Amino acid sequence: MIEIQLKMTERAVELLTLPEDTPCMILDLGCGSGLSGETLTEHGHNWVGLDISSSMLSVALEREVEGDLMLGDMGQGLSFRPGMFDGAVSISALQWLCNADKKSHVPAKRMFKFFSTLYSCLARGGRAAFQFYPENSQQVELITQQALKAGFTGGVVVDYPNSSKAKKVFLVLFVGGQQQLPRGLGTAPGEKGVPGHVQYTDVRQRIKAARGKPLKKSRDWILEKKERRRRQGKEVRPDSKYTGRKRKDKF
C-alpha cells in the first residue's frame, strides 16, 4: 500500500508540471500520515498537509515529516490566503466528499465550497491533481461539474484505462485559462506498458540521480534533513560520528 501511495504521488506531481529545480509551495489534501508529503520533499518542494483525521496527523508528527500539518474538513472549505499555493495534490481522498456522513452534509454543496476556496488559494497558472476512486460515472460527473462551476478548467485523466489493476483516475484542474489536458499513461497508440503494473518504479531514483541527492536513510540524507530542521528553528540533536550509522541486529 505504501508503494502504491508513493507511485500515485509521483504521478500527481508529474501532472502538476512544476518548474524544474524551483521549490514550490504545494497543498497536500488528505495528507494522512505524510507519505505523499515525503515525495514532495524529495522533489525539493515545501508543503502544507490537511487531513480530517487527528490520529493520522499524529502519525505524521511522529514520523517527523517536513511539511506543516493542519486538521480540517475539506468539505468546510479552505481558509488559506489567496494565491498562497503553486499547486495542490490529493491521493485517495476526493471521493469521500461524495458521501453524506451527517444529515447536514449535501455532497454537491460541500464540493462546491471546497473547490471554490481551493481555486482562491491557488496561484494563477497553478494546477491541482487529484487521484481518486469513483464508485460510478455519476460521481465523476458530480465532482467534475462542481470543480468547473467553481472556476477551474481541466478534466479527468485516466491511466491504463484497459487494465483493471493498473487503472488510475486523476482529476487535473487548471487556474486561469484553458490548458492542454495531459494524456493518460497507456493511452497513446503503440505505447508499451505491462497491464496491471504502473511503470514508475525508477522515477524516484532518476530524480535523485539527476539532482545528486543522497539515498534515503543514508548518512548524507540524515545530515541534510537535520540541517533543514535547524533552518526551520526546530530542536535537533548534535551531529556525531554515530549519526546515520547502521545499528546491528538484535538477538
Tab-separated table of C-alpha atoms in Angstrom:
chain	number	residue	atom	x	y	z
A	1	MET	CA	0.000	0.000	0.000
A	2	ILE	CA	2.856	2.377	0.819
A	3	GLU	CA	4.497	1.723	-2.548
A	4	ILE	CA	1.208	2.345	-4.375
A	5	GLN	CA	0.732	5.612	-2.463
A	6	LEU	CA	4.220	6.788	-3.398
A	7	LYS	CA	3.727	5.876	-7.062
A	8	MET	CA	0.441	7.745	-7.270
A	9	THR	CA	2.008	10.796	-5.625
A	10	GLU	CA	4.840	10.709	-8.160
A	11	ARG	CA	2.267	10.680	-10.945
A	12	ALA	CA	0.288	13.530	-9.364
A	13	VAL	CA	3.443	15.668	-9.125
A	14	GLU	CA	4.196	14.855	-12.759
A	15	LEU	CA	0.720	16.064	-13.743
A	16	LEU	CA	1.343	19.389	-11.991
A	17	THR	CA	4.218	20.115	-14.436
A	18	LEU	CA	6.009	22.272	-11.877
A	19	PRO	CA	9.188	24.135	-12.949
A	20	GLU	CA	12.324	22.040	-12.500
A	21	ASP	CA	14.825	22.890	-9.754
A	22	THR	CA	12.485	25.548	-8.359
A	23	PRO	CA	10.993	24.956	-4.893
A	24	CYS	CA	7.224	25.437	-4.934
A	25	MET	CA	4.598	25.640	-2.205
A	26	ILE	CA	2.237	22.669	-2.512
A	27	LEU	CA	-1.004	21.866	-0.677
A	28	ASP	CA	-1.429	18.167	0.160
A	29	LEU	CA	-5.138	17.479	0.659
A	30	GLY	CA	-5.907	14.390	2.717
A	31	CYS	CA	-2.233	14.121	3.649
A	32	GLY	CA	-2.751	11.289	6.169
A	33	SER	CA	0.499	10.129	7.747
A	34	GLY	CA	2.610	12.258	5.408
A	35	LEU	CA	3.664	9.659	2.836
A	36	SER	CA	2.758	11.851	-0.116
A	37	GLY	CA	4.403	14.806	1.603
A	38	GLU	CA	7.689	12.909	1.751
A	39	THR	CA	7.596	12.627	-2.031
A	40	LEU	CA	7.047	16.388	-2.288
A	41	THR	CA	10.043	16.937	-0.001
A	42	GLU	CA	12.184	14.671	-2.172
A	43	HIS	CA	11.271	16.819	-5.160
A	44	GLY	CA	12.537	19.868	-3.258
A	45	HIS	CA	9.126	21.445	-2.584
A	46	ASN	CA	7.649	22.950	0.567
A	47	TRP	CA	4.200	21.742	1.533
A	48	VAL	CA	1.257	22.063	3.876
A	49	GLY	CA	-0.821	18.991	4.672
A	50	LEU	CA	-4.522	18.990	5.547
A	51	ASP	CA	-6.390	15.979	6.915
A	52	ILE	CA	-9.641	15.321	8.763
A	53	SER	CA	-8.123	12.582	10.951
A	54	SER	CA	-6.246	13.732	14.054
A	55	SER	CA	-4.859	10.217	14.565
A	56	MET	CA	-3.291	10.192	11.081
A	57	LEU	CA	-1.773	13.615	11.684
A	58	SER	CA	-0.331	12.318	14.961
A	59	VAL	CA	1.415	9.560	12.996
A	60	ALA	CA	2.785	12.193	10.624
A	61	LEU	CA	4.156	14.163	13.587
A	62	GLU	CA	5.778	11.037	14.996
A	63	ARG	CA	7.414	10.438	11.615
A	64	GLU	CA	8.798	13.999	11.707
A	65	VAL	CA	7.667	14.950	8.223
A	66	GLU	CA	8.999	18.190	6.766
A	67	GLY	CA	5.663	19.867	5.978
A	68	ASP	CA	3.286	21.844	8.156
A	69	LEU	CA	0.154	19.946	9.217
A	70	MET	CA	-3.412	21.135	9.722
A	71	LEU	CA	-6.567	19.445	10.978
A	72	GLY	CA	-9.598	20.215	8.845
A	73	ASP	CA	-12.514	19.013	6.725
A	74	MET	CA	-12.167	19.757	3.006
A	75	GLY	CA	-15.942	19.976	2.715
A	76	GLN	CA	-15.997	23.004	5.004
A	77	GLY	CA	-13.680	24.916	2.703
A	78	LEU	CA	-10.079	26.103	2.933
A	79	SER	CA	-9.017	29.205	4.848
A	80	PHE	CA	-5.647	29.950	3.241
A	81	ARG	CA	-4.791	33.350	1.811
A	82	PRO	CA	-5.401	33.924	-1.921
A	83	GLY	CA	-2.700	32.661	-4.271
A	84	MET	CA	-0.712	31.004	-1.482
A	85	PHE	CA	-0.012	27.711	-3.276
A	86	ASP	CA	1.634	26.931	-6.605
A	87	GLY	CA	-0.191	23.608	-6.826
A	88	ALA	CA	-2.192	21.000	-4.936
A	89	VAL	CA	-2.194	17.215	-4.821
A	90	SER	CA	-4.559	14.728	-3.263
A	91	ILE	CA	-4.290	10.949	-3.121
A	92	SER	CA	-7.349	8.784	-2.450
A	93	ALA	CA	-9.317	11.483	-0.594
A	94	LEU	CA	-11.589	13.345	-3.027
A	95	GLN	CA	-14.181	10.549	-3.307
A	96	TRP	CA	-15.120	10.946	0.377
A	97	LEU	CA	-16.804	14.259	-0.426
A	98	CYS	CA	-19.419	12.234	-2.312
A	99	ASN	CA	-20.646	10.776	0.988
A	100	ALA	CA	-23.237	12.341	3.282
A	101	ASP	CA	-21.912	11.297	6.689
A	102	LYS	CA	-24.232	13.703	8.501
A	103	LYS	CA	-27.774	14.930	7.870
A	104	SER	CA	-26.379	18.390	7.210
A	105	HIS	CA	-23.986	17.112	4.534
A	106	VAL	CA	-25.034	17.832	0.966
A	107	PRO	CA	-22.271	16.438	-1.287
A	108	ALA	CA	-22.741	18.935	-4.122
A	109	LYS	CA	-22.618	21.933	-1.759
A	110	ARG	CA	-19.606	20.597	0.120
A	111	MET	CA	-17.750	20.002	-3.134
A	112	PHE	CA	-18.508	23.482	-4.426
A	113	LYS	CA	-17.362	25.008	-1.131
A	114	PHE	CA	-14.144	23.008	-1.331
A	115	PHE	CA	-13.368	23.730	-4.985
A	116	SER	CA	-14.230	27.442	-4.787
A	117	THR	CA	-11.923	28.008	-1.799
A	118	LEU	CA	-9.198	25.854	-3.392
A	119	TYR	CA	-9.435	27.976	-6.554
A	120	SER	CA	-8.879	31.071	-4.426
A	121	CYS	CA	-5.773	29.815	-2.632
A	122	LEU	CA	-4.018	28.593	-5.802
A	123	ALA	CA	-1.797	30.993	-7.747
A	124	ARG	CA	-2.847	31.937	-11.266
A	125	GLY	CA	-1.486	29.340	-13.669
A	126	GLY	CA	-1.395	26.744	-10.898
A	127	ARG	CA	-2.691	23.194	-11.130
A	128	ALA	CA	-4.307	20.643	-8.862
A	129	ALA	CA	-4.051	16.879	-9.369
A	130	PHE	CA	-6.423	14.559	-7.530
A	131	GLN	CA	-6.156	10.783	-7.643
A	132	PHE	CA	-9.474	9.321	-6.542
A	133	TYR	CA	-11.606	6.172	-6.634
A	134	PRO	CA	-15.083	6.945	-8.031
A	135	GLU	CA	-17.785	4.362	-7.407
A	136	ASN	CA	-19.516	5.141	-10.691
A	137	SER	CA	-19.663	7.596	-13.578
A	138	GLN	CA	-22.230	9.722	-11.712
A	139	GLN	CA	-19.648	10.541	-9.046
A	140	VAL	CA	-17.111	11.528	-11.695
A	141	GLU	CA	-19.661	13.814	-13.319
A	142	LEU	CA	-20.692	15.373	-9.991
A	143	ILE	CA	-17.108	16.086	-8.957
A	144	THR	CA	-16.161	17.494	-12.356
A	145	GLN	CA	-19.258	19.698	-12.561
A	146	GLN	CA	-18.623	21.294	-9.167
A	147	ALA	CA	-14.957	21.924	-9.993
A	148	LEU	CA	-15.825	23.654	-13.278
A	149	LYS	CA	-18.603	25.601	-11.572
A	150	ALA	CA	-16.016	26.943	-9.094
A	151	GLY	CA	-13.982	28.410	-11.976
A	152	PHE	CA	-11.482	25.671	-12.791
A	153	THR	CA	-10.792	24.316	-16.247
A	154	GLY	CA	-9.431	20.831	-16.890
A	155	GLY	CA	-10.875	17.347	-16.715
A	156	VAL	CA	-10.329	13.678	-15.982
A	157	VAL	CA	-7.142	11.813	-16.927
A	158	VAL	CA	-7.232	8.004	-16.822
A	159	ASP	CA	-4.020	5.989	-16.748
A	160	TYR	CA	-4.130	2.479	-18.213
A	161	PRO	CA	-7.912	2.561	-18.834
A	162	ASN	CA	-7.970	-1.006	-20.189
A	163	SER	CA	-6.315	-2.586	-17.155
A	164	SER	CA	-8.426	-3.479	-14.138
A	165	LYS	CA	-5.403	-3.469	-11.821
A	166	ALA	CA	-3.289	-0.590	-13.115
A	167	LYS	CA	-6.162	1.787	-13.956
A	168	LYS	CA	-5.966	5.069	-12.037
A	169	VAL	CA	-8.297	8.065	-12.286
A	170	PHE	CA	-6.992	11.622	-11.861
A	171	LEU	CA	-8.823	14.939	-11.906
A	172	VAL	CA	-6.455	17.600	-13.250
A	173	LEU	CA	-7.578	21.204	-12.758
A	174	PHE	CA	-6.138	24.486	-14.042
A	175	VAL	CA	-6.372	28.017	-12.648
A	176	GLY	CA	-6.540	30.849	-15.148
A	177	GLY	CA	-7.404	29.830	-18.681
A	178	GLN	CA	-7.647	26.607	-20.618
A	179	GLN	CA	-4.522	24.451	-20.773
A	180	GLN	CA	-3.907	21.223	-22.614
A	181	LEU	CA	-5.042	18.236	-20.598
A	182	PRO	CA	-2.230	15.689	-20.115
A	183	ARG	CA	-2.508	12.323	-21.858
A	184	GLY	CA	-3.162	9.313	-19.661
A	185	LEU	CA	-0.466	6.663	-19.435
A	186	GLY	CA	-1.093	3.619	-21.627
A	187	THR	CA	-3.395	5.520	-23.988
A	188	ALA	CA	-1.010	6.582	-26.777
A	189	PRO	CA	-1.039	4.426	-29.928
A	190	GLY	CA	1.736	1.849	-29.729
A	191	GLU	CA	2.728	2.839	-26.210
A	192	LYS	CA	4.368	-0.029	-24.407
A	193	GLY	CA	3.296	-0.988	-20.943
A	194	VAL	CA	2.619	-4.007	-18.828
A	195	PRO	CA	-1.097	-4.231	-17.938
A	196	GLY	CA	-1.539	-4.378	-14.202
A	197	HIS	CA	1.820	-2.762	-13.479
A	198	VAL	CA	2.265	1.003	-13.438
A	199	GLN	CA	5.766	1.766	-14.607
A	200	TYR	CA	7.074	4.460	-12.308
A	201	THR	CA	9.396	2.249	-10.254
A	202	ASP	CA	12.517	4.096	-11.371
A	203	VAL	CA	11.118	7.641	-11.320
A	204	ARG	CA	12.307	8.476	-7.811
A	205	GLN	CA	15.778	7.055	-8.445
A	206	ARG	CA	16.075	9.067	-11.677
A	207	ILE	CA	15.096	12.266	-9.857
A	208	LYS	CA	17.607	11.650	-7.091
A	209	ALA	CA	20.366	10.835	-9.565
A	210	ALA	CA	19.626	13.922	-11.654
A	211	ARG	CA	19.704	16.206	-8.630
A	212	GLY	CA	22.565	14.437	-6.898
A	213	LYS	CA	20.526	13.769	-3.783
A	214	PRO	CA	21.639	11.055	-1.363
A	215	LEU	CA	19.682	7.861	-0.915
A	216	LYS	CA	17.017	7.896	1.758
A	217	LYS	CA	18.170	6.857	5.263
A	218	SER	CA	21.843	7.224	4.294
A	219	ARG	CA	24.168	9.319	6.475
A	220	ASP	CA	24.164	12.205	3.988
A	221	TRP	CA	20.358	12.092	3.784
A	222	ILE	CA	20.060	12.244	7.570
A	223	LEU	CA	22.528	15.141	7.812
A	224	GLU	CA	20.604	17.087	5.140
A	225	LYS	CA	17.335	16.501	6.956
A	226	LYS	CA	18.805	17.644	10.267
A	227	GLU	CA	20.173	20.793	8.620
A	228	ARG	CA	16.751	21.604	7.120
A	229	ARG	CA	15.155	21.247	10.531
A	230	ARG	CA	17.777	23.560	12.064
A	231	ARG	CA	16.956	26.195	9.439
A	232	GLN	CA	13.299	25.818	10.399
A	233	GLY	CA	14.211	26.617	14.008
A	234	LYS	CA	13.477	23.128	15.277
A	235	GLU	CA	15.443	21.364	18.003
A	236	VAL	CA	17.874	18.813	16.539
A	237	ARG	CA	20.406	16.555	18.230
A	238	PRO	CA	24.081	17.405	17.568
A	239	ASP	CA	25.879	15.521	14.802
A	240	SER	CA	28.372	12.861	15.809
A	241	LYS	CA	30.375	10.010	14.313
A	242	TYR	CA	27.404	7.782	15.117
A	243	THR	CA	24.934	9.832	13.064
A	244	GLY	CA	23.440	7.644	10.347
A	245	ARG	CA	25.395	4.571	11.424
A	246	LYS	CA	23.505	1.341	10.846
A	247	ARG	CA	22.690	-0.475	14.057
A	248	LYS	CA	23.486	-4.122	14.463
A	249	ASP	CA	20.605	-6.581	14.516
A	250	LYS	CA	19.476	-7.536	17.993
A	251	PHE	CA	19.219	-11.161	19.001
